[in-house]
Short mmCIF file of C-alpha atoms in Angstrom, two decimals:
data_model
loop_
_atom_site.label_atom_id
_atom_site.label_comp_id
_atom_site.label_asym_id
_atom_site.label_seq_id
_atom_site.Cartn_x
_atom_site.Cartn_y
_atom_site.Cartn_z
CA UNK A 1 -3.16 -25.31 -17.33
CA UNK A 2 -0.17 -24.10 -15.31
CA UNK A 3 1.62 -22.74 -18.39
CA UNK A 4 -1.36 -20.76 -19.70
CA UNK A 5 -2.26 -19.54 -16.22
CA UNK A 6 1.32 -18.36 -15.57
CA UNK A 7 1.46 -16.60 -18.94
CA UNK A 8 -1.91 -14.93 -18.38
CA UNK A 9 -0.92 -13.72 -14.91
CA UNK A 10 2.36 -12.35 -16.26
CA UNK A 11 0.59 -10.42 -19.02
CA UNK A 12 -2.00 -9.11 -16.55
CA UNK A 13 0.72 -7.92 -14.17
CA UNK A 14 2.30 -5.89 -16.99
CA UNK A 15 -1.03 -4.34 -17.93
CA UNK A 16 -1.46 -6.17 -21.22
CA UNK A 17 -5.08 -7.17 -20.69
CA UNK A 18 -5.62 -8.38 -24.25
CA UNK A 19 -2.64 -10.74 -24.15
CA UNK A 20 -3.73 -12.00 -20.73
CA UNK A 21 -7.22 -12.68 -22.07
CA UNK A 22 -5.79 -14.63 -25.00
CA UNK A 23 -3.66 -16.76 -22.65
CA UNK A 24 -6.48 -17.54 -20.22
CA UNK A 25 -8.93 -18.20 -23.07
CA UNK A 26 -6.52 -20.59 -24.80
CA UNK A 27 -5.96 -22.40 -21.53
CA UNK A 28 -9.72 -22.70 -20.96
CA UNK A 29 -10.16 -24.08 -24.45
CA UNK A 30 -7.89 -26.94 -23.41
CA UNK A 31 -9.04 -27.20 -19.76
CA UNK A 32 -12.48 -25.60 -19.39
CA UNK A 33 -12.84 -26.66 -15.74
CA UNK A 34 -9.59 -25.16 -14.48
CA UNK A 35 -10.47 -23.01 -11.47
CA UNK A 36 -7.24 -21.02 -11.76
CA UNK A 37 -7.87 -20.19 -15.43
CA UNK A 38 -11.50 -19.28 -14.71
CA UNK A 39 -10.28 -16.92 -11.99
CA UNK A 40 -7.80 -15.41 -14.44
CA UNK A 41 -10.61 -14.79 -16.93
CA UNK A 42 -12.68 -13.15 -14.16
CA UNK A 43 -9.80 -10.79 -13.36
CA UNK A 44 -9.44 -9.85 -17.03
CA UNK A 45 -13.14 -8.99 -17.21
CA UNK A 46 -12.90 -7.06 -13.95
CA UNK A 47 -9.98 -5.03 -15.31
CA UNK A 48 -12.24 -4.12 -18.24
CA UNK A 49 -14.92 -3.09 -15.71
CA UNK A 50 -17.21 -5.87 -16.91
CA UNK A 51 -18.64 -6.61 -13.47
CA UNK A 52 -21.39 -8.90 -14.72
CA UNK A 53 -18.97 -10.98 -16.78
CA UNK A 54 -16.44 -11.13 -13.95
CA UNK A 55 -19.12 -12.32 -11.56
CA UNK A 56 -20.01 -15.18 -13.93
CA UNK A 57 -16.41 -16.38 -14.06
CA UNK A 58 -15.80 -15.98 -10.32
CA UNK A 59 -18.81 -18.22 -9.77
CA UNK A 60 -17.51 -20.75 -12.31
CA UNK A 61 -14.11 -20.73 -10.58
CA UNK A 62 -15.47 -21.62 -7.13
CA UNK A 63 -17.86 -24.14 -8.63
CA UNK A 64 -14.87 -25.86 -10.24
CA UNK A 65 -12.95 -25.81 -6.93
CA UNK A 66 -14.79 -24.75 -3.76
CA UNK A 67 -11.46 -24.66 -1.94
CA UNK A 68 -9.97 -22.01 -4.22
CA UNK A 69 -9.55 -19.30 -1.57
CA UNK A 70 -8.17 -16.68 -3.94
CA UNK A 71 -11.30 -16.90 -6.05
CA UNK A 72 -13.56 -16.35 -3.02
CA UNK A 73 -11.36 -13.48 -1.85
CA UNK A 74 -11.22 -11.73 -5.24
CA UNK A 75 -14.95 -12.14 -5.78
CA UNK A 76 -15.71 -10.80 -2.30
CA UNK A 77 -13.42 -7.79 -2.75
CA UNK A 78 -15.10 -6.99 -6.07
CA UNK A 79 -18.55 -7.09 -4.49
CA UNK A 80 -17.36 -4.93 -1.60
CA UNK A 81 -15.95 -2.36 -4.02
CA UNK A 82 -19.27 -2.35 -5.86
CA UNK A 83 -21.05 -1.50 -2.60
CA UNK A 84 -22.54 -5.00 -2.19
CA UNK A 85 -21.24 -5.41 1.36
CA UNK A 86 -23.56 -8.19 2.51
CA UNK A 87 -22.80 -10.18 -0.64
CA UNK A 88 -19.08 -9.76 0.11
CA UNK A 89 -19.59 -10.94 3.71
CA UNK A 90 -21.40 -14.02 2.43
CA UNK A 91 -18.59 -14.79 -0.01
CA UNK A 92 -15.87 -14.38 2.62
CA UNK A 93 -17.75 -16.66 5.01
CA UNK A 94 -18.27 -19.29 2.32
CA UNK A 95 -14.62 -19.09 1.35
CA UNK A 96 -13.45 -19.48 4.96
CA UNK A 97 -15.74 -22.46 5.41
CA UNK A 98 -13.73 -24.19 2.68
CA UNK A 99 -10.30 -22.63 3.38
CA UNK A 100 -10.10 -21.66 7.08
CA UNK A 101 -6.30 -21.29 7.05
CA UNK A 102 -6.11 -18.76 4.21
CA UNK A 103 -4.75 -15.55 5.75
CA UNK A 104 -5.65 -13.30 2.82
CA UNK A 105 -9.33 -14.20 3.19
CA UNK A 106 -9.30 -13.32 6.88
CA UNK A 107 -7.49 -10.07 6.10
CA UNK A 108 -9.98 -9.09 3.37
CA UNK A 109 -12.92 -9.84 5.67
CA UNK A 110 -11.31 -7.88 8.51
CA UNK A 111 -10.68 -4.87 6.28
CA UNK A 112 -14.30 -4.93 5.19
CA UNK A 113 -15.43 -4.73 8.81
CA UNK A 114 -12.89 -2.00 9.51
CA UNK A 115 -14.08 0.01 6.52
CA UNK A 116 -17.64 -0.03 7.82
CA UNK A 117 -16.55 1.09 11.27
CA UNK A 118 -16.66 -2.25 13.06
CA UNK A 119 -13.25 -2.11 14.72
CA UNK A 120 -14.10 -4.83 17.24
CA UNK A 121 -15.22 -7.19 14.49
CA UNK A 122 -12.13 -6.41 12.43
CA UNK A 123 -9.85 -7.07 15.40
CA UNK A 124 -11.55 -10.42 16.02
CA UNK A 125 -11.18 -11.47 12.38
CA UNK A 126 -7.51 -10.46 12.28
CA UNK A 127 -6.89 -12.41 15.50
CA UNK A 128 -8.67 -15.53 14.24
CA UNK A 129 -6.83 -15.30 10.94
CA UNK A 130 -3.48 -14.94 12.68
CA UNK A 131 -4.20 -18.01 14.82
CA UNK A 132 -4.80 -20.03 11.64
CA UNK A 133 -2.13 -18.46 9.40
CA UNK A 134 0.52 -16.80 11.63
CA UNK A 135 2.96 -16.37 8.76
CA UNK A 136 0.74 -14.13 6.63
CA UNK A 137 2.58 -10.80 6.49
CA UNK A 138 -0.29 -8.62 5.26
CA UNK A 139 -2.64 -10.01 7.91
CA UNK A 140 -0.19 -9.30 10.73
CA UNK A 141 0.45 -5.81 9.33
CA UNK A 142 -3.27 -5.06 9.04
CA UNK A 143 -3.90 -6.07 12.65
CA UNK A 144 -0.95 -4.08 14.00
CA UNK A 145 -1.95 -1.06 11.89
CA UNK A 146 -5.47 -1.22 13.31
CA UNK A 147 -4.08 -1.08 16.84
CA UNK A 148 -1.78 1.82 15.98
CA UNK A 149 -4.64 3.78 14.44
CA UNK A 150 -6.68 3.14 17.58
CA UNK A 151 -3.86 4.66 19.65
CA UNK A 152 -2.98 1.27 21.17
CA UNK A 153 0.77 1.13 20.66
CA UNK A 154 1.18 -1.57 23.33
CA UNK A 155 -1.43 -3.76 21.61
CA UNK A 156 0.28 -3.25 18.25
CA UNK A 157 3.60 -4.19 19.82
CA UNK A 158 2.02 -7.33 21.30
CA UNK A 159 0.75 -8.36 17.86
CA UNK A 160 4.16 -7.83 16.30
CA UNK A 161 5.88 -9.71 19.12
CA UNK A 162 3.51 -12.65 18.68
CA UNK A 163 4.43 -12.68 14.99
CA UNK A 164 8.17 -12.53 15.66
CA UNK A 165 9.89 -15.57 14.24
CA UNK A 166 6.92 -16.30 11.98
CA UNK A 167 6.96 -13.08 9.97
CA UNK A 168 9.81 -10.79 8.96
CA UNK A 169 9.42 -8.19 6.26
CA UNK A 170 10.00 -4.51 5.58
CA UNK A 171 6.33 -3.83 6.30
CA UNK A 172 6.43 -5.49 9.72
CA UNK A 173 9.71 -3.79 10.70
CA UNK A 174 8.22 -0.45 9.64
CA UNK A 175 5.29 -1.03 11.99
CA UNK A 176 7.71 -1.92 14.80
CA UNK A 177 9.54 1.33 14.08
CA UNK A 178 6.27 3.28 14.32
CA UNK A 179 5.48 1.63 17.67
CA UNK A 180 8.91 2.67 18.98
CA UNK A 181 8.34 6.25 17.80
CA UNK A 182 4.91 6.36 19.48
CA UNK A 183 6.71 5.43 22.71
CA UNK A 184 9.36 8.09 22.16
CA UNK A 185 12.11 5.48 21.85
CA UNK A 186 14.22 6.94 19.02
CA UNK A 187 17.17 4.64 19.75
CA UNK A 188 15.08 1.55 19.09
CA UNK A 189 13.41 3.23 16.12
CA UNK A 190 16.78 4.02 14.55
CA UNK A 191 17.95 0.44 15.08
CA UNK A 192 14.77 -0.88 13.47
CA UNK A 193 15.19 1.47 10.51
CA UNK A 194 18.72 0.20 9.91
CA UNK A 195 17.56 -3.41 10.34
CA UNK A 196 14.64 -2.85 7.97
CA UNK A 197 16.81 -1.31 5.27
CA UNK A 198 19.12 -4.31 5.42
CA UNK A 199 16.15 -6.66 5.22
CA UNK A 200 14.17 -4.79 2.52
CA UNK A 201 16.34 -2.06 0.97
CA UNK A 202 13.68 -1.16 -1.60
CA UNK A 203 10.77 -0.74 0.85
CA UNK A 204 10.11 3.01 0.61
CA UNK A 205 7.67 3.37 3.57
CA UNK A 206 10.56 2.57 5.93
CA UNK A 207 12.49 5.57 4.64
CA UNK A 208 9.41 7.76 4.92
CA UNK A 209 8.80 6.79 8.58
CA UNK A 210 12.35 7.52 9.66
CA UNK A 211 12.74 10.64 7.50
CA UNK A 212 9.58 12.10 9.01
CA UNK A 213 10.89 11.26 12.49
CA UNK A 214 14.10 13.15 11.72
CA UNK A 215 12.04 16.03 10.32
CA UNK A 216 9.89 16.22 13.45
CA UNK A 217 13.05 16.24 15.57
CA UNK A 218 14.36 19.20 13.58
CA UNK A 219 17.15 17.15 11.99
CA UNK A 220 16.42 18.44 8.50
CA UNK A 221 19.73 17.52 6.89
CA UNK A 222 19.41 13.96 8.19
CA UNK A 223 15.78 13.78 7.05
CA UNK A 224 16.77 15.05 3.61
CA UNK A 225 19.41 12.33 3.31
CA UNK A 226 16.92 9.59 4.25
CA UNK A 227 14.36 10.94 1.78
CA UNK A 228 17.04 10.97 -0.92
CA UNK A 229 18.12 7.41 -0.11
CA UNK A 230 14.50 6.27 -0.22
CA UNK A 231 13.80 7.82 -3.60
CA UNK A 232 17.01 6.32 -4.90
CA UNK A 233 15.69 2.91 -3.82
CA UNK A 234 12.19 3.54 -5.21
CA UNK A 235 12.15 6.65 -7.45
CA UNK A 236 8.41 6.47 -8.18
CA UNK A 237 7.10 6.13 -4.63
CA UNK A 238 4.61 9.00 -4.47
CA UNK A 239 4.04 9.12 -0.70
CA UNK A 240 7.75 9.36 0.05
CA UNK A 241 8.12 12.05 -2.61
CA UNK A 242 5.21 14.12 -1.25
CA UNK A 243 6.47 13.84 2.34
CA UNK A 244 9.82 15.26 1.26
CA UNK A 245 8.17 18.04 -0.73
CA UNK A 246 6.02 19.03 2.25
CA UNK A 247 9.10 19.32 4.47
CA UNK A 248 10.96 21.48 1.96
CA UNK A 249 7.89 23.69 1.47
CA UNK A 250 7.61 24.21 5.21
CA UNK A 251 11.29 25.21 5.25
CA UNK A 252 10.81 27.50 2.22
CA UNK A 253 13.57 25.59 0.43
CA UNK A 254 12.71 26.60 -3.13
CA UNK A 255 15.86 25.09 -4.61
CA UNK A 256 15.01 21.64 -3.19
CA UNK A 257 11.40 21.96 -4.39
CA UNK A 258 12.62 22.74 -7.90
CA UNK A 259 14.79 19.61 -7.83
CA UNK A 260 11.82 17.56 -6.67
CA UNK A 261 9.75 18.97 -9.50
CA UNK A 262 12.39 17.77 -11.93
CA UNK A 263 12.42 14.37 -10.22
CA UNK A 264 8.67 14.08 -10.80
CA UNK A 265 9.07 14.83 -14.49
CA UNK A 266 11.71 12.12 -14.82
CA UNK A 267 10.29 9.35 -12.70
CA UNK A 268 6.53 9.60 -12.93
CA UNK A 269 6.41 9.25 -16.70
CA UNK A 270 4.97 5.74 -16.53
CA UNK A 271 1.60 7.24 -15.68
CA UNK A 272 0.51 10.60 -17.00
CA UNK A 273 -1.95 11.06 -14.13
CA UNK A 274 0.68 10.24 -11.50
CA UNK A 275 3.16 12.62 -13.10
CA UNK A 276 0.63 15.41 -13.25
CA UNK A 277 -0.43 14.87 -9.64
CA UNK A 278 3.19 14.84 -8.48
CA UNK A 279 4.04 18.01 -10.36
CA UNK A 280 0.88 19.76 -9.16
CA UNK A 281 1.71 18.82 -5.58
CA UNK A 282 5.20 20.30 -5.85
CA UNK A 283 3.81 23.41 -7.58
CA UNK A 284 1.38 23.86 -4.69
CA UNK A 285 4.20 23.38 -2.17
CA UNK A 286 6.38 25.89 -4.02
CA UNK A 287 3.55 28.43 -4.05
CA UNK A 288 3.02 27.93 -0.34
CA UNK A 289 6.74 28.38 0.29
CA UNK A 290 6.83 31.55 -1.80
CA UNK A 291 3.87 32.97 0.08
CA UNK A 292 5.57 32.35 3.41
CA UNK A 293 8.97 33.57 2.29
CA UNK A 294 7.75 36.80 0.74
CA UNK A 295 4.62 37.21 2.88
CA UNK A 296 2.21 37.61 -0.02
CA UNK A 297 -1.09 36.12 -1.11
CA UNK A 298 -1.30 34.45 -4.53
CA UNK A 299 -3.03 37.47 -6.06
CA UNK A 300 -0.66 40.08 -4.61
CA UNK A 301 2.62 41.36 -5.94
CA UNK A 302 5.85 40.50 -4.20
CA UNK A 303 6.49 42.97 -1.41
CA UNK A 304 9.92 44.16 -0.49
CA UNK A 305 10.55 42.33 2.70
CA UNK A 306 13.27 40.32 4.33
CA UNK A 307 13.03 36.64 3.25
CA UNK A 308 12.47 33.98 5.86
CA UNK A 309 15.44 32.07 7.14
CA UNK A 310 16.57 29.39 4.68
CA UNK A 311 16.47 25.67 5.24
CA UNK A 312 19.27 23.91 6.92
#
């Protein structure tokens, strides 16, 4: 069971749905009551958008092992995404009744409540989940992010402090950095950025947070260096890429925008849609920069006027 499940998960992670299906199906032929293999089959069907088939196998998975928290979580998330919110709530509650210490279930339930505007309910679920699984990184991050979005930097800091010693990851350090920036403490934020890069050198959101802080402070050369370091660590991170492009467009730095356009063509090839979106975003930023620099509208001809001051 373990071998076929591992092989199926590997194939699914690489996007080879057919090979994953073959692995899970072969495993089920040998062990038809394996909850893990039944869950794998459900995920294959879900990736093919066969909601009815996926639902059948999710049900079989939890029937085979009622304590299989991942199966309850995945089934609940699917129902939520299909708009069946009350069904998802029921599934999360049933899963937690069997696996009350599973942080991912608490996080999924909390996010559902947050998505439907119930911030108080989401906060309660994140707190209860943290009390039962204090080492779950995504749960801690979700709770702290909720507090930051609510403008409660002190509450977010309290969450992160409670998690200190239990949880340490690039995501958590990035949230600590954002708390420091909300408080105007750039010295602490810089220290956290450096600490985070040592801890998780490939975690692009850290670079984006600090680069944007440097940008907002008017330190454009420093921001540019952080953006560059971040894209070197994770060349296909779209949010980091777009944040850099927006800064260069605001500065009317057409040369930098052209280089970013070339970066998109090189590094977003793995997905045609992602590449096109990245290139279109840079094209839009370049057009905006041209309009500001030459003071024209898209339909007008270029007027003879002094260009705006260049970027630093």
